[in-house]
Coordinates of C-alpha atoms in Angstrom, one line a residue:
M188 CA -22.2 -12.8 -3.7
L189 CA -18.7 -14.3 -4.1
A190 CA -16.1 -13.0 -1.7
A191 CA -12.8 -13.8 0.1
Y192 CA -13.3 -13.3 3.8
A193 CA -11.9 -14.1 7.2
S194 CA -14.3 -16.7 8.7
A195 CA -12.2 -16.5 11.9
V196 CA -8.8 -15.3 12.9
N197 CA -5.8 -17.6 13.3
P198 CA -2.4 -16.2 14.3
A199 CA -0.7 -19.6 14.0
D200 CA -2.1 -20.4 10.6
P201 CA -3.8 -17.4 8.9
F202 CA -4.8 -19.3 5.8
A203 CA -6.9 -21.6 8.0
A204 CA -9.1 -18.6 8.7
L205 CA -9.6 -17.8 5.0
S206 CA -12.8 -18.7 3.2
V207 CA -13.7 -18.1 -0.5
G208 CA -17.4 -18.5 -1.2
E209 CA -20.8 -17.0 -1.1
I210 CA -21.7 -14.4 1.5
E211 CA -24.4 -11.8 2.0
P212 CA -23.7 -8.5 0.2
P213 CA -22.8 -5.6 2.5
T214 CA -25.6 -3.4 3.9
V215 CA -25.7 0.2 2.6
P216 CA -26.1 2.8 5.4
E217 CA -27.5 6.3 4.6
G218 CA -24.9 8.3 2.7
W219 CA -23.2 5.2 1.4
T220 CA -23.5 3.5 -2.0
R221 CA -22.9 0.0 -3.3
V222 CA -20.4 -0.4 -6.1
P223 CA -19.9 -3.4 -8.4
L224 CA -16.2 -4.1 -8.5
A225 CA -14.0 -4.9 -11.5
A226 CA -10.7 -5.5 -9.8
A227 CA -9.0 -5.4 -6.4
S228 CA -5.4 -5.5 -5.3
L229 CA -3.9 -7.3 -2.3
N230 CA -1.9 -5.9 0.6
H231 CA -0.2 -7.4 3.6
H232 CA -3.0 -5.9 5.6
D233 CA -5.1 -8.8 4.2
L234 CA -2.7 -11.4 5.6
W235 CA -2.5 -9.5 9.0
S236 CA -6.3 -9.5 9.2
L237 CA -6.4 -13.3 8.8
A238 CA -3.9 -13.5 11.7
G239 CA -6.1 -11.3 13.9
V240 CA -4.1 -8.1 13.6
G241 CA -6.7 -5.3 13.7
L242 CA -9.5 -7.8 13.4
R243 CA -11.3 -9.6 16.3
A244 CA -12.9 -13.0 16.1
D245 CA -16.3 -11.5 17.0
Q246 CA -16.1 -9.3 13.8
C247 CA -16.0 -12.3 11.6
P248 CA -17.0 -13.1 8.9
M249 CA -15.3 -10.1 7.5
I250 CA -14.7 -9.6 3.8
L251 CA -11.0 -8.8 3.2
G252 CA -9.5 -6.1 1.0
T253 CA -8.9 -2.4 1.0
D254 CA -8.2 -1.5 -2.6
A255 CA -10.5 -1.7 -5.6
V256 CA -11.9 -0.1 -8.7
G257 CA -15.5 -0.4 -9.9
R258 CA -18.3 1.3 -11.9
T259 CA -21.1 3.4 -10.5
E260 CA -24.8 3.2 -11.5
N261 CA -24.0 6.2 -13.8
G262 CA -21.3 4.1 -15.6
D263 CA -18.4 6.1 -14.1
H264 CA -15.2 4.2 -13.4
V265 CA -14.2 4.9 -9.8
V266 CA -11.3 4.1 -7.5
I267 CA -12.3 3.2 -3.9
Y268 CA -10.7 5.4 -1.3
P269 CA -10.3 2.9 1.6
V270 CA -10.1 5.2 4.7
I271 CA -13.3 5.5 6.7
G272 CA -12.7 8.6 8.8
D273 CA -14.0 12.0 9.9
A274 CA -14.4 13.9 6.6
S275 CA -14.5 17.2 8.5
L276 CA -10.9 16.9 9.4
A277 CA -8.2 18.4 7.2
D278 CA -6.4 15.1 7.4
E279 CA -8.7 12.2 8.0
T280 CA -5.8 9.8 8.5
L281 CA -5.3 11.6 11.9
D282 CA -8.9 10.7 13.1
P283 CA -8.3 8.5 16.1
K284 CA -11.4 6.5 15.2
R285 CA -10.5 6.1 11.5
T286 CA -10.5 2.6 10.0
L287 CA -9.8 1.0 6.7
L288 CA -12.2 -1.2 4.7
S289 CA -12.1 -4.8 6.0
E290 CA -11.5 -3.6 9.6
M291 CA -15.0 -2.4 10.7
H292 CA -16.7 -2.6 7.3
P293 CA -16.7 -5.3 4.6
G294 CA -13.8 -5.0 2.2
T295 CA -13.1 -5.2 -1.5
L296 CA -12.3 -8.8 -2.2
A297 CA -15.8 -9.3 -3.4
E298 CA -18.2 -8.7 -6.3
T299 CA -19.5 -5.5 -4.6
V300 CA -18.5 -3.1 -1.8
A301 CA -20.4 -0.5 0.1
V302 CA -18.6 2.8 0.8
P303 CA -19.5 6.5 1.6
H304 CA -20.2 8.5 -1.5
R305 CA -17.1 10.7 -0.8
N306 CA -14.9 7.6 -1.0
L307 CA -15.5 7.3 -4.7
V308 CA -12.7 8.9 -6.7
P309 CA -12.6 9.1 -10.6
A310 CA -10.3 6.4 -12.0
P311 CA -7.6 7.6 -14.4
K312 CA -8.6 7.5 -18.0
G313 CA -6.8 4.9 -20.1
W314 CA -6.0 2.6 -17.2
T315 CA -7.1 -1.0 -17.0
A316 CA -9.2 -2.0 -14.0
A317 CA -6.2 -4.0 -12.7
E318 CA -3.9 -1.0 -12.9
A319 CA -6.4 1.4 -11.2
A320 CA -7.0 -1.1 -8.4
C321 CA -3.3 -0.7 -7.4
L322 CA -3.7 3.0 -6.5
P323 CA -5.4 3.4 -3.2
T324 CA -2.9 1.8 -0.7
T325 CA 0.5 1.5 -2.4
F326 CA 0.6 4.6 -4.6
L327 CA -1.3 6.8 -2.1
T328 CA 1.0 5.6 0.7
A329 CA 4.2 6.1 -1.3
W330 CA 3.0 9.6 -2.5
R331 CA 2.3 10.8 1.1
M332 CA 5.7 9.4 2.3
L333 CA 7.6 11.2 -0.4
T334 CA 5.7 14.5 -0.4
T335 CA 3.7 15.3 2.7
R336 CA 5.8 13.4 5.2
G337 CA 9.2 13.2 3.5
R338 CA 9.2 16.6 1.9
L339 CA 11.4 15.4 -0.9
P340 CA 13.6 18.3 -2.1
A341 CA 14.2 19.2 -5.7
E342 CA 16.7 16.7 -7.2
G343 CA 16.8 14.9 -3.9
V344 CA 18.2 11.5 -3.1
V345 CA 15.9 8.6 -2.0
L346 CA 16.7 5.2 -0.6
V347 CA 13.9 2.6 -1.0
Q348 CA 14.3 -0.4 1.3
G349 CA 13.1 -3.8 0.3
T350 CA 12.3 -3.4 -3.4
G351 CA 9.6 -5.6 -4.8
G352 CA 6.7 -4.8 -2.5
G353 CA 3.9 -2.6 -3.7
V354 CA 4.8 0.5 -1.8
A355 CA 8.5 0.1 -2.7
T356 CA 7.9 -0.2 -6.4
A357 CA 5.4 2.7 -6.3
A358 CA 7.9 4.8 -4.4
I359 CA 10.6 4.2 -7.0
L360 CA 8.4 5.2 -9.9
L361 CA 7.0 8.3 -8.2
A362 CA 10.4 9.5 -6.8
R363 CA 12.0 9.1 -10.2
A364 CA 9.2 11.1 -11.8
L365 CA 9.6 13.8 -9.1
G366 CA 13.3 14.2 -10.2
A367 CA 15.0 12.2 -7.5
R368 CA 17.9 9.9 -7.7
V369 CA 16.7 6.6 -6.3
Y370 CA 18.7 3.8 -4.7
A371 CA 16.9 0.6 -3.9
T372 CA 17.9 -2.4 -1.9
G373 CA 16.8 -6.0 -2.6
R374 CA 17.5 -9.3 -1.1
S375 CA 18.4 -11.0 -4.4
P376 CA 20.1 -10.1 -7.7
E377 CA 16.9 -10.7 -9.5
R378 CA 15.0 -8.2 -7.4
R379 CA 17.7 -5.6 -7.7
E380 CA 17.8 -6.1 -11.5
K381 CA 14.0 -5.5 -11.6
A382 CA 14.4 -2.4 -9.5
A383 CA 16.9 -1.1 -12.1
E384 CA 14.4 -1.8 -14.9
I385 CA 12.0 0.7 -13.3
G386 CA 14.6 3.4 -12.7
A387 CA 16.4 2.7 -9.4
I388 CA 20.1 2.3 -8.8
P389 CA 20.3 -1.1 -7.2
V390 CA 22.4 -1.7 -4.0
E391 CA 22.8 -4.8 -1.9
S392 CA 21.0 -4.7 1.5
G393 CA 23.2 -3.1 4.1
D394 CA 25.8 -1.7 1.6
R395 CA 27.0 1.9 1.9
L396 CA 25.5 4.2 -0.6
P397 CA 27.6 6.3 -3.0
E398 CA 25.9 9.3 -1.4
R399 CA 23.8 10.0 1.6
A400 CA 20.0 10.1 1.2
D401 CA 17.5 12.9 1.9
I402 CA 14.8 10.4 2.5
V403 CA 14.6 6.7 3.3
I404 CA 11.3 5.0 2.3
D405 CA 10.9 1.9 4.6
S406 CA 8.2 -0.7 4.8
V407 CA 10.5 -3.4 6.1
G408 CA 11.2 -2.3 9.7
A409 CA 13.6 -3.9 12.1
P410 CA 16.1 -5.6 9.8
V411 CA 16.9 -2.4 7.9
M412 CA 16.7 0.2 10.6
A413 CA 20.4 0.6 11.3
H414 CA 21.2 0.8 7.6
S415 CA 18.5 3.3 7.0
I416 CA 19.8 5.6 9.8
K417 CA 23.4 5.4 8.6
S418 CA 22.3 6.1 5.0
L419 CA 20.7 9.5 5.8
K420 CA 22.5 12.8 5.3
P421 CA 22.3 15.4 8.1
G422 CA 18.7 16.6 8.4
G423 CA 17.5 13.5 6.6
R424 CA 14.2 11.8 7.1
L425 CA 13.3 8.1 7.6
V426 CA 9.7 7.6 6.7
S427 CA 8.2 4.3 7.8
C428 CA 4.9 2.8 6.7
G429 CA 5.2 -0.9 7.6
V430 CA 7.2 -3.6 9.4
T431 CA 7.0 -6.6 7.1
G432 CA 10.4 -7.7 8.4
G433 CA 9.6 -7.2 12.1
P434 CA 8.4 -4.4 14.4
I435 CA 11.0 -4.1 17.2
A436 CA 14.2 -2.3 16.2
E437 CA 17.2 -0.9 18.0
V438 CA 18.2 2.7 17.1
D439 CA 21.6 4.2 17.7
M440 CA 20.4 7.5 19.0
R441 CA 23.9 9.1 18.5
H442 CA 23.2 9.1 14.7
V443 CA 19.8 10.6 15.3
F444 CA 20.8 13.6 17.4
F445 CA 24.2 14.2 15.9
K446 CA 22.8 14.3 12.3
Q447 CA 19.5 15.9 13.4
L448 CA 17.5 13.1 11.8
E449 CA 13.7 12.8 11.7
I450 CA 12.0 9.4 12.1
L451 CA 8.5 9.7 10.8
G452 CA 5.5 7.4 10.6
S453 CA 3.1 7.4 7.6
T454 CA -0.2 5.6 7.1
M455 CA -2.2 5.7 3.9
G456 CA -3.1 9.2 2.8
T457 CA -6.0 11.7 2.5
R458 CA -8.6 11.7 -0.2
D459 CA -7.1 14.9 -1.6
E460 CA -3.7 13.1 -1.7
L461 CA -5.3 10.3 -3.7
L462 CA -6.6 12.8 -6.2
E463 CA -3.1 14.3 -6.4
V464 CA -1.3 11.1 -7.1
I465 CA -3.8 10.0 -9.7
R466 CA -3.4 13.3 -11.5
F467 CA 0.4 13.0 -11.2
C468 CA 0.4 9.5 -12.6
A469 CA -1.8 10.5 -15.5
E470 CA 0.4 13.5 -16.4
R471 CA 3.7 11.6 -16.2
E472 CA 2.2 8.4 -17.7
I473 CA 3.2 6.3 -14.7
K474 CA 1.6 2.8 -14.5
P475 CA 1.9 0.4 -11.6
V476 CA 4.0 -2.8 -11.7
I477 CA 1.7 -5.8 -11.6
D478 CA 3.2 -9.1 -10.6
S479 CA 0.2 -11.4 -11.3
T480 CA -3.6 -11.4 -11.6
Y481 CA -6.1 -14.0 -10.4
A482 CA -9.8 -14.6 -10.5
L483 CA -11.7 -13.9 -7.3
A484 CA -12.4 -17.6 -7.0
D485 CA -8.6 -18.1 -6.8
A486 CA -8.1 -15.6 -4.0
E487 CA -6.3 -18.1 -1.8
R488 CA -3.7 -18.7 -4.5
A489 CA -3.3 -14.9 -4.9
L490 CA -2.9 -14.4 -1.1
R491 CA -0.3 -17.2 -1.0
R492 CA 1.6 -15.5 -3.8
L493 CA 1.7 -12.3 -1.7
D494 CA 2.7 -14.3 1.4
S495 CA 5.5 -16.0 -0.4
G496 CA 7.5 -12.8 -0.6
E497 CA 8.4 -13.6 -4.2
A498 CA 6.0 -11.1 -5.9
F499 CA 7.5 -8.1 -7.5
G500 CA 4.8 -5.4 -7.7
K501 CA 1.1 -5.9 -7.0
V502 CA -1.0 -9.0 -6.9
V503 CA -4.4 -8.3 -8.4
I504 CA -7.8 -9.9 -8.2
T505 CA -10.2 -9.4 -11.2
N506 CA -13.9 -10.0 -11.4
D507 CA -14.0 -10.6 -15.2

């Protein structure tokens, strides 16, 4: 079958490790099922895998991708829940042995994927395959950050750092629908203008907000840490899900203890949370922002678009 996969890992030149071509379909263990895929969406996780972050050379070749939508043998449209963890836990993201698709098991940038039966979630009705493929990582992550981890209060104030990425755009859409006032930073006037178009109040990176935030949603990391801390009101929460701008940050602990701040990590979400955010999006008629779509054969172009940092919203692969 056709797939985009890491044939090796290469920290110095991740794209040198990328192959797009024929590969054996994934095996199907007991309790799993194979699903033909209609669309998949990209995440920075795919780029990190090529660089060897979370993927070892001896695991290659490894099909990339965590997010997808497909159709079962019964004809049901399903979203792929990408977390492979202990289903007996109340929160499978806390399983110390949990992995994502494309880490220990072949991923979704392919014509088919094999997953446990419980990892199939009904796709929202009326959504295109490209739209539904954006749900598992970005919308699920943003939902958990705002609700479970961030505990967004009624009519709260949210600051979203680094608008344009998949999680950031999803967080803006979800927070607005939850009744929050949302401020969003962006490194260019064009990105701030696009943030305004989806409901955010744009601010330049590093600028003081007109009011303090209850929650900061951050996938950038080190470059915005000081601004995030200063932007929170007493008792506020900084929720981090990524470090696309760098992992090592300095924190002025005086702000943390004096304002009694919480700094929280958040990774993906549970299957139940995925069901919650799908229902919420359907009820509020929220649709993801899609930057561009590519055929699977053009997966390298799609990944380079993601790597450029110029995409606003999700980059999607289709198997039309």
